[in-house]
């Protein structure tokens, strides 16, 4: 194998670019590729590895024609890749787990606090010139301490969110792998470094004051939070999503927020980024971030290093350090 040829669909931080250039040849398109251009590039035989972004979709049709050895996703999530199809065509897929756990948990906590304490409404009022000064009942929010935080999913980011929430005096309940649930053993729950109670998905939905989503997007979690779930939640509850937009039926969420079925929402992710469901941006009881979960300088540098290390390993015929489908490698 000659030196690997990398297609980098959007430039990643320089640490990663430098590592890729040192290991092989790097092509960065002048403009972001359209889906058709990406598909053409993947079957062109010009590239061994694509360094990809969440917005790049690798579906079964693209993968069937692709002449790649690997896709190195600049993200921990990989729902933009049809992994079964990639495996069938022996294309290895890499991701960047671990390094963004704390940063993403920080954003979950930020959204919990910002929605509960109406931080964005307050910011708008302060800037507007309409603020008349301290008032006994100005912009009253809700206490976070004493409130119940329900975690849907219980992976690294959920656990890091739990540790933060406990420090803020919240009671933590969780359901691993909703909706079916894949319970942790009593010993595993007892060994957690923070107090948390394991409940069913139904109980989580019924009892949470804040329901925070930490599941990957997959067939079983698409629209996990639909109109029925939103109806079952407390009308005073707040939904927080730092996972994937399509875990929530965003149109149903807008309806629920509008008619008072649900008190508020803090969102970092959307079903059709960067588009928002009609009406979402008009609501005052939402805090909307533009997918910033991992957006710190240090985390993005570390993601770039991991993503480059994955790409370089793939391009040299080695199993990448973080591979989501090792069965594809041989
Ligand atoms: C971001 O959403 C990621 O999956 O890294
Ligand atoms: C993602 O990295 C998770 O485990 O939550």
PDB file of N, CA, C and O and ligand atoms in Angstrom, residues 54 74-77 96 100 243-244 291 294 303, ligand 1:
ATOM      1  N   UNK A  54     -20.558  14.858  10.785  1.00  0.00           N
ATOM      2  CA  UNK A  54     -21.914  14.334  10.992  1.00  0.00           C
ATOM      3  C   UNK A  54     -22.856  14.680   9.852  1.00  0.00           C
ATOM      4  O   UNK A  54     -23.818  13.962   9.590  1.00  0.00           O
ATOM      5  N   UNK A  74     -15.465  12.589  12.607  1.00  0.00           N
ATOM      6  CA  UNK A  74     -15.012  13.582  13.593  1.00  0.00           C
ATOM      7  C   UNK A  74     -16.148  13.829  14.586  1.00  0.00           C
ATOM      8  O   UNK A  74     -16.760  14.888  14.641  1.00  0.00           O
ATOM      9  N   UNK A  75     -16.476  12.801  15.390  1.00  0.00           N
ATOM     10  CA  UNK A  75     -17.616  12.838  16.312  1.00  0.00           C
ATOM     11  C   UNK A  75     -17.602  11.539  17.098  1.00  0.00           C
ATOM     12  O   UNK A  75     -17.018  10.541  16.645  1.00  0.00           O
ATOM     13  N   UNK A  76     -18.275  11.537  18.238  1.00  0.00           N
ATOM     14  CA  UNK A  76     -18.468  10.267  18.937  1.00  0.00           C
ATOM     15  C   UNK A  76     -19.643   9.513  18.319  1.00  0.00           C
ATOM     16  O   UNK A  76     -19.617   8.292  18.203  1.00  0.00           O
ATOM     17  N   UNK A  77     -20.673  10.253  17.883  1.00  0.00           N
ATOM     18  CA  UNK A  77     -21.822   9.600  17.260  1.00  0.00           C
ATOM     19  C   UNK A  77     -21.495   9.209  15.832  1.00  0.00           C
ATOM     20  O   UNK A  77     -20.593   9.783  15.206  1.00  0.00           O
ATOM     21  N   UNK A  96     -14.740   9.242  17.895  1.00  0.00           N
ATOM     22  CA  UNK A  96     -13.877   9.914  18.881  1.00  0.00           C
ATOM     23  C   UNK A  96     -14.505   9.881  20.287  1.00  0.00           C
ATOM     24  O   UNK A  96     -14.859  10.917  20.829  1.00  0.00           O
ATOM     25  N   UNK A 100     -14.939  13.885  24.681  1.00  0.00           N
ATOM     26  CA  UNK A 100     -15.950  14.946  24.739  1.00  0.00           C
ATOM     27  C   UNK A 100     -17.000  14.712  25.813  1.00  0.00           C
ATOM     28  O   UNK A 100     -17.982  15.448  25.905  1.00  0.00           O
ATOM     29  N   UNK A 243     -28.260  14.897  22.700  1.00  0.00           N
ATOM     30  CA  UNK A 243     -27.888  13.632  22.039  1.00  0.00           C
ATOM     31  C   UNK A 243     -28.015  13.770  20.524  1.00  0.00           C
ATOM     32  O   UNK A 243     -27.044  14.138  19.842  1.00  0.00           O
ATOM     33  N   UNK A 244     -29.213  13.492  20.010  1.00  0.00           N
ATOM     34  CA  UNK A 244     -29.487  13.668  18.590  1.00  0.00           C
ATOM     35  C   UNK A 244     -30.907  14.176  18.437  1.00  0.00           C
ATOM     36  O   UNK A 244     -31.818  13.693  19.115  1.00  0.00           O
ATOM     37  N   UNK A 291     -25.698  23.048  18.458  1.00  0.00           N
ATOM     38  CA  UNK A 291     -24.892  21.813  18.525  1.00  0.00           C
ATOM     39  C   UNK A 291     -23.462  22.085  19.011  1.00  0.00           C
ATOM     40  O   UNK A 291     -22.494  21.891  18.267  1.00  0.00           O
ATOM     41  N   UNK A 294     -19.541  19.467  22.144  1.00  0.00           N
ATOM     42  CA  UNK A 294     -18.096  19.203  22.261  1.00  0.00           C
ATOM     43  C   UNK A 294     -17.259  20.433  21.924  1.00  0.00           C
ATOM     44  O   UNK A 294     -16.035  20.329  21.775  1.00  0.00           O
ATOM     45  N   UNK A 303     -10.247  15.683  19.759  1.00  0.00           N
ATOM     46  CA  UNK A 303     -11.023  14.953  18.743  1.00  0.00           C
ATOM     47  C   UNK A 303     -10.242  14.888  17.431  1.00  0.00           C
ATOM     48  O   UNK A 303     -10.241  13.862  16.742  1.00  0.00           O
TER      49      UNK A 303
HETATM   50  C1  LIG B   1     -21.408  15.249  18.272  1.00  0.00           C
HETATM   51  O1  LIG B   1     -22.604  15.357  18.216  1.00  0.00           O
HETATM   52  C2  LIG B   1     -20.721  13.991  18.319  1.00  0.00           C
HETATM   53  O2  LIG B   1     -21.329  12.931  18.113  1.00  0.00           O
HETATM   54  O3  LIG B   1     -19.501  14.029  18.540  1.00  0.00           O
END
